[in-house]
PDB file of C-alpha atoms in Angstrom:
ATOM      1  CA  UNK A   1      13.177 -12.474  13.031  1.00 54.00           C
ATOM      2  CA  UNK A   2       9.925 -12.393  10.644  1.00 55.00           C
ATOM      3  CA  UNK A   3       9.473  -9.089   9.418  1.00 51.00           C
ATOM      4  CA  UNK A   4      13.245  -8.196   9.256  1.00 56.00           C
ATOM      5  CA  UNK A   5      12.905  -8.314   5.535  1.00 71.00           C
ATOM      6  CA  UNK A   6      11.231  -5.156   5.644  1.00 84.00           C
ATOM      7  CA  UNK A   7      13.719  -2.877   4.209  1.00 91.00           C
ATOM      8  CA  UNK A   8      14.976   0.309   6.356  1.00 93.00           C
ATOM      9  CA  UNK A   9      14.578   2.694   4.023  1.00 95.00           C
ATOM     10  CA  UNK A  10      11.150   1.830   3.708  1.00 95.00           C
ATOM     11  CA  UNK A  11      10.068   1.745   7.249  1.00 96.00           C
ATOM     12  CA  UNK A  12      11.351   5.199   7.499  1.00 97.00           C
ATOM     13  CA  UNK A  13       9.567   6.447   4.684  1.00 97.00           C
ATOM     14  CA  UNK A  14       6.365   4.853   5.713  1.00 97.00           C
ATOM     15  CA  UNK A  15       7.186   6.656   9.333  1.00 98.00           C
ATOM     16  CA  UNK A  16       7.849   9.685   7.653  1.00 98.00           C
ATOM     17  CA  UNK A  17       4.153   9.184   5.655  1.00 98.00           C
ATOM     18  CA  UNK A  18       2.502   8.799   8.880  1.00 97.00           C
ATOM     19  CA  UNK A  19       3.407  11.816  10.403  1.00 97.00           C
ATOM     20  CA  UNK A  20       3.334  14.230   7.627  1.00 96.00           C
ATOM     21  CA  UNK A  21      -0.285  12.932   7.113  1.00 96.00           C
ATOM     22  CA  UNK A  22      -1.876  11.413  10.089  1.00 94.00           C
ATOM     23  CA  UNK A  23      -2.340   8.208   8.075  1.00 95.00           C
ATOM     24  CA  UNK A  24      -3.292   4.808   9.988  1.00 96.00           C
ATOM     25  CA  UNK A  25      -1.641   1.542   8.380  1.00 97.00           C
ATOM     26  CA  UNK A  26      -3.730  -1.354   7.439  1.00 97.00           C
ATOM     27  CA  UNK A  27      -2.018  -4.286   6.262  1.00 95.00           C
ATOM     28  CA  UNK A  28      -3.488  -5.585   3.156  1.00 94.00           C
ATOM     29  CA  UNK A  29      -0.600  -8.022   1.758  1.00 90.00           C
ATOM     30  CA  UNK A  30      -0.423 -11.375   2.138  1.00 87.00           C
ATOM     31  CA  UNK A  31       1.558 -11.042   5.006  1.00 89.00           C
ATOM     32  CA  UNK A  32      -1.898 -10.880   7.136  1.00 92.00           C
ATOM     33  CA  UNK A  33      -2.569 -14.198   6.078  1.00 91.00           C
ATOM     34  CA  UNK A  34      -0.204 -15.841   8.631  1.00 89.00           C
ATOM     35  CA  UNK A  35      -0.274 -15.101  12.501  1.00 89.00           C
ATOM     36  CA  UNK A  36       3.583 -15.239  12.912  1.00 91.00           C
ATOM     37  CA  UNK A  37       4.159 -13.117   9.544  1.00 90.00           C
ATOM     38  CA  UNK A  38       1.582 -10.560  10.643  1.00 91.00           C
ATOM     39  CA  UNK A  39       3.062 -10.300  14.308  1.00 91.00           C
ATOM     40  CA  UNK A  40       6.489  -9.854  12.823  1.00 90.00           C
ATOM     41  CA  UNK A  41       5.356  -7.315  10.261  1.00 91.00           C
ATOM     42  CA  UNK A  42       3.532  -5.403  13.263  1.00 93.00           C
ATOM     43  CA  UNK A  43       6.822  -5.667  15.522  1.00 93.00           C
ATOM     44  CA  UNK A  44       8.932  -4.509  12.670  1.00 93.00           C
ATOM     45  CA  UNK A  45       6.947  -1.527  12.106  1.00 94.00           C
ATOM     46  CA  UNK A  46       6.798  -0.791  15.623  1.00 95.00           C
ATOM     47  CA  UNK A  47      10.258  -0.540  15.908  1.00 95.00           C
ATOM     48  CA  UNK A  48      10.227   2.352  13.707  1.00 96.00           C
ATOM     49  CA  UNK A  49       6.995   4.138  15.016  1.00 96.00           C
ATOM     50  CA  UNK A  50       4.415   2.745  13.008  1.00 96.00           C
ATOM     51  CA  UNK A  51       1.617   1.196  14.596  1.00 95.00           C
ATOM     52  CA  UNK A  52      -0.759  -1.528  12.645  1.00 94.00           C
ATOM     53  CA  UNK A  53      -4.311  -0.107  13.387  1.00 95.00           C
ATOM     54  CA  UNK A  54      -5.866  -3.270  11.263  1.00 95.00           C
ATOM     55  CA  UNK A  55      -6.041  -5.745   8.415  1.00 96.00           C
ATOM     56  CA  UNK A  56      -8.394  -5.898   5.432  1.00 96.00           C
ATOM     57  CA  UNK A  57     -10.414  -9.200   5.113  1.00 95.00           C
ATOM     58  CA  UNK A  58      -9.466 -12.152   3.159  1.00 93.00           C
ATOM     59  CA  UNK A  59     -11.580 -13.060   0.222  1.00 90.00           C
ATOM     60  CA  UNK A  60     -10.685 -16.078  -2.045  1.00 79.00           C
ATOM     61  CA  UNK A  61     -10.383 -15.196  -5.834  1.00 66.00           C
ATOM     62  CA  UNK A  62     -13.127 -15.987  -7.753  1.00 64.00           C
ATOM     63  CA  UNK A  63     -13.275 -19.564  -9.381  1.00 69.00           C
ATOM     64  CA  UNK A  64     -11.673 -19.628 -13.027  1.00 65.00           C
ATOM     65  CA  UNK A  65      -9.586 -16.287 -12.655  1.00 59.00           C
ATOM     66  CA  UNK A  66      -6.234 -16.110 -13.733  1.00 60.00           C
ATOM     67  CA  UNK A  67      -3.985 -16.337 -10.907  1.00 66.00           C
ATOM     68  CA  UNK A  68      -2.437 -12.739 -11.544  1.00 61.00           C
ATOM     69  CA  UNK A  69      -5.455 -10.829 -12.498  1.00 64.00           C
ATOM     70  CA  UNK A  70      -7.297 -12.832  -9.957  1.00 79.00           C
ATOM     71  CA  UNK A  71      -5.270 -11.764  -7.269  1.00 84.00           C
ATOM     72  CA  UNK A  72      -5.142  -8.100  -8.549  1.00 86.00           C
ATOM     73  CA  UNK A  73      -8.717  -7.731  -8.527  1.00 85.00           C
ATOM     74  CA  UNK A  74      -9.219  -9.942  -4.871  1.00 88.00           C
ATOM     75  CA  UNK A  75      -6.465  -7.161  -3.525  1.00 91.00           C
ATOM     76  CA  UNK A  76      -8.732  -4.347  -4.696  1.00 91.00           C
ATOM     77  CA  UNK A  77     -11.939  -6.066  -3.618  1.00 90.00           C
ATOM     78  CA  UNK A  78     -10.208  -6.643  -0.066  1.00 93.00           C
ATOM     79  CA  UNK A  79      -9.169  -3.257   0.279  1.00 94.00           C
ATOM     80  CA  UNK A  80     -12.866  -1.746  -1.306  1.00 93.00           C
ATOM     81  CA  UNK A  81     -14.522  -4.122   1.502  1.00 94.00           C
ATOM     82  CA  UNK A  82     -12.547  -2.771   4.736  1.00 96.00           C
ATOM     83  CA  UNK A  83     -13.617   0.581   3.371  1.00 95.00           C
ATOM     84  CA  UNK A  84     -17.118  -0.183   2.912  1.00 95.00           C
ATOM     85  CA  UNK A  85     -17.010  -1.500   6.243  1.00 96.00           C
ATOM     86  CA  UNK A  86     -15.025   1.855   8.151  1.00 96.00           C
ATOM     87  CA  UNK A  87     -17.299   4.727   6.286  1.00 96.00           C
ATOM     88  CA  UNK A  88     -15.203   7.169   8.548  1.00 95.00           C
ATOM     89  CA  UNK A  89     -12.334   6.841   6.213  1.00 95.00           C
ATOM     90  CA  UNK A  90     -12.130  10.120   4.039  1.00 92.00           C
ATOM     91  CA  UNK A  91      -8.903   9.460   2.125  1.00 94.00           C
ATOM     92  CA  UNK A  92      -6.720   6.493   1.353  1.00 96.00           C
ATOM     93  CA  UNK A  93      -3.610   5.342  -0.560  1.00 96.00           C
ATOM     94  CA  UNK A  94      -2.903   1.691  -1.349  1.00 96.00           C
ATOM     95  CA  UNK A  95       1.013   1.062  -1.718  1.00 96.00           C
ATOM     96  CA  UNK A  96       1.902  -2.262  -3.284  1.00 94.00           C
ATOM     97  CA  UNK A  97       4.575  -3.661  -5.794  1.00 92.00           C
ATOM     98  CA  UNK A  98       1.543  -5.491  -7.394  1.00 91.00           C
ATOM     99  CA  UNK A  99      -0.336  -3.509  -9.905  1.00 90.00           C
ATOM    100  CA  UNK A 100      -3.981  -2.528  -8.377  1.00 91.00           C
ATOM    101  CA  UNK A 101      -4.815  -1.064 -11.400  1.00 87.00           C
ATOM    102  CA  UNK A 102      -7.536  -3.417 -13.516  1.00 81.00           C
ATOM    103  CA  UNK A 103      -8.792  -1.827 -16.434  1.00 80.00           C
ATOM    104  CA  UNK A 104     -12.162  -2.562 -16.883  1.00 78.00           C
ATOM    105  CA  UNK A 105     -12.921  -3.527 -13.140  1.00 77.00           C
ATOM    106  CA  UNK A 106     -15.202  -0.994 -10.829  1.00 74.00           C
ATOM    107  CA  UNK A 107     -13.053  -2.013  -7.961  1.00 78.00           C
ATOM    108  CA  UNK A 108      -9.734  -0.815  -9.489  1.00 79.00           C
ATOM    109  CA  UNK A 109      -7.198   1.719  -7.598  1.00 85.00           C
ATOM    110  CA  UNK A 110      -5.665   4.357  -9.588  1.00 88.00           C
ATOM    111  CA  UNK A 111      -1.964   5.384  -9.843  1.00 85.00           C
ATOM    112  CA  UNK A 112      -1.647   8.790  -8.599  1.00 85.00           C
ATOM    113  CA  UNK A 113      -5.218   8.978  -7.014  1.00 91.00           C
ATOM    114  CA  UNK A 114      -5.340   6.196  -4.527  1.00 93.00           C
ATOM    115  CA  UNK A 115      -2.532   3.885  -5.520  1.00 94.00           C
ATOM    116  CA  UNK A 116       1.228   4.251  -5.292  1.00 95.00           C
ATOM    117  CA  UNK A 117       3.027   1.276  -7.155  1.00 94.00           C
ATOM    118  CA  UNK A 118       6.519   0.008  -5.651  1.00 94.00           C
ATOM    119  CA  UNK A 119       9.018  -1.663  -7.513  1.00 93.00           C
ATOM    120  CA  UNK A 120       9.731  -5.399  -6.109  1.00 90.00           C
ATOM    121  CA  UNK A 121      13.332  -4.632  -5.945  1.00 91.00           C
ATOM    122  CA  UNK A 122      13.413  -1.202  -4.448  1.00 92.00           C
ATOM    123  CA  UNK A 123      10.298  -0.935  -1.882  1.00 93.00           C
ATOM    124  CA  UNK A 124       8.448   1.990  -0.890  1.00 96.00           C
ATOM    125  CA  UNK A 125      11.035   5.106  -0.225  1.00 96.00           C
ATOM    126  CA  UNK A 126      10.749   8.658   0.091  1.00 97.00           C
ATOM    127  CA  UNK A 127      10.141   9.432  -3.431  1.00 97.00           C
ATOM    128  CA  UNK A 128       7.075   7.464  -3.417  1.00 97.00           C
ATOM    129  CA  UNK A 129       6.189   8.595   0.161  1.00 97.00           C
ATOM    130  CA  UNK A 130       6.036  11.966  -1.030  1.00 97.00           C
ATOM    131  CA  UNK A 131       3.310  11.035  -3.790  1.00 96.00           C
ATOM    132  CA  UNK A 132       1.228   8.815  -0.895  1.00 97.00           C
ATOM    133  CA  UNK A 133       1.462  12.107   1.088  1.00 97.00           C
ATOM    134  CA  UNK A 134       0.011  14.348  -1.339  1.00 96.00           C
ATOM    135  CA  UNK A 135      -2.813  12.064  -2.057  1.00 95.00           C
ATOM    136  CA  UNK A 136      -3.575  11.521   1.807  1.00 96.00           C
ATOM    137  CA  UNK A 137      -3.092  15.392   2.416  1.00 96.00           C
ATOM    138  CA  UNK A 138      -4.968  16.560  -1.085  1.00 94.00           C
ATOM    139  CA  UNK A 139      -1.995  18.542  -1.728  1.00 93.00           C
ATOM    140  CA  UNK A 140      -2.211  19.245  -5.426  1.00 92.00           C
ATOM    141  CA  UNK A 141       0.730  17.436  -7.283  1.00 91.00           C
ATOM    142  CA  UNK A 142       1.599  17.778 -11.064  1.00 91.00           C
ATOM    143  CA  UNK A 143       1.627  15.524 -13.973  1.00 91.00           C
ATOM    144  CA  UNK A 144       5.406  16.218 -14.381  1.00 94.00           C
ATOM    145  CA  UNK A 145       5.930  16.068 -10.551  1.00 94.00           C
ATOM    146  CA  UNK A 146       4.083  12.728 -10.217  1.00 92.00           C
ATOM    147  CA  UNK A 147       6.120  11.485 -13.050  1.00 93.00           C
ATOM    148  CA  UNK A 148       9.483  12.522 -11.652  1.00 94.00           C
ATOM    149  CA  UNK A 149       8.541  10.996  -8.291  1.00 95.00           C
ATOM    150  CA  UNK A 150       7.385   7.449  -9.718  1.00 93.00           C
ATOM    151  CA  UNK A 151      10.420   7.129 -12.057  1.00 93.00           C
ATOM    152  CA  UNK A 152      13.081   8.102  -9.016  1.00 94.00           C
ATOM    153  CA  UNK A 153      11.088   5.977  -6.688  1.00 94.00           C
ATOM    154  CA  UNK A 154      11.202   3.024  -8.496  1.00 92.00           C
ATOM    155  CA  UNK A 155      14.558   3.412 -10.375  1.00 91.00           C
ATOM    156  CA  UNK A 156      17.201   0.856  -8.630  1.00 82.00           C
ATOM    157  CA  UNK A 157      20.041   2.749  -7.402  1.00 66.00           C
TER     158      UNK A 157
END
């Protein structure tokens, strides 16, 4: 079944985040670009009680952009466009294993402010969910607490 490669601990952490913050989940990954992948992702998350409420628009990378930088900036552009189209959103956090902090770009997302970076080999987990919950609920988080949670959340166990 498509979507089965979503790690259970990641789905459980996302479920916890939604319950703590009343967040809505919008798909911004490449999974949204294929109907079968999007449906599989939605079905897997639904099994954990997490509902996808939408997806970011698909924008083609600018011509001449290097692949990684182009992909990073394009993902930020797609998220920013979604936010402009939904002005009632007052807080958001992007969770991604791609570094969405693009220095020099007005579209960049900032780690610990509106972005939580996961490690591709570890995924989203309860340490990172605590950072995301603090961002969404406006709970202050110290730099030391952020660094400890980020380190624990991206360390391979």
